[in-house]
Amino acid sequence: MSDDKSQTVQDRRFINLSEPCEVRDWTHSLGVAEAPAGPSADKVREYLVSR
């Protein structure tokens, strides 16, 4: 993903953990308090399914 904030295209395969708005949006979307498995959206989903 570009650091240019004017760009609206996002790579939805990864969670940018340094962007509070992304962490907030992902945790809300996945129904968790934090991203427990790092920045890979697929890995977070796998973690949640295995719980």
XYZ file of C-alpha atoms in Angstrom:
51
model
C 0.000 0.000 0.000
C 1.231 3.464 -0.781
C 2.066 5.927 1.979
C 0.224 8.564 -0.059
C -2.928 9.198 1.988
C -4.709 10.576 -1.087
C -4.740 7.078 -2.571
C -7.926 5.234 -1.680
C -7.005 1.811 -3.064
C -6.152 -0.587 -0.262
C -4.633 -4.027 -0.256
C -7.303 -5.852 1.745
C -5.042 -8.875 2.207
C -3.059 -7.065 4.895
C -3.831 -5.030 7.979
C -1.573 -2.013 8.332
C -0.919 -2.232 12.075
C 0.707 1.210 12.098
C -2.560 2.839 10.960
C -4.975 3.081 13.912
C -7.973 3.496 11.586
C -7.174 0.192 9.839
C -6.726 -1.659 13.117
C -10.014 -0.180 14.352
C -11.878 -1.097 11.153
C -10.488 -4.645 11.029
C -11.093 -5.380 14.699
C -14.649 -4.090 14.341
C -15.210 -6.100 11.155
C -13.809 -9.302 12.684
C -15.344 -8.777 16.117
C -12.058 -8.936 18.052
C -10.269 -6.611 20.461
C -6.909 -6.805 18.626
C -5.423 -8.411 15.547
C -4.120 -11.615 17.211
C -2.151 -13.091 14.309
C -0.211 -10.230 12.726
C -0.954 -8.188 9.628
C -2.223 -10.916 7.280
C -6.012 -10.714 7.044
C -6.150 -14.372 5.983
C -4.057 -15.443 8.997
C -6.327 -13.486 11.349
C -9.380 -15.183 9.808
C -7.705 -18.614 10.164
C -6.941 -17.852 13.802
C -10.524 -16.859 14.482
C -11.915 -19.973 12.802
C -9.623 -22.205 14.866
C -10.824 -20.752 18.181
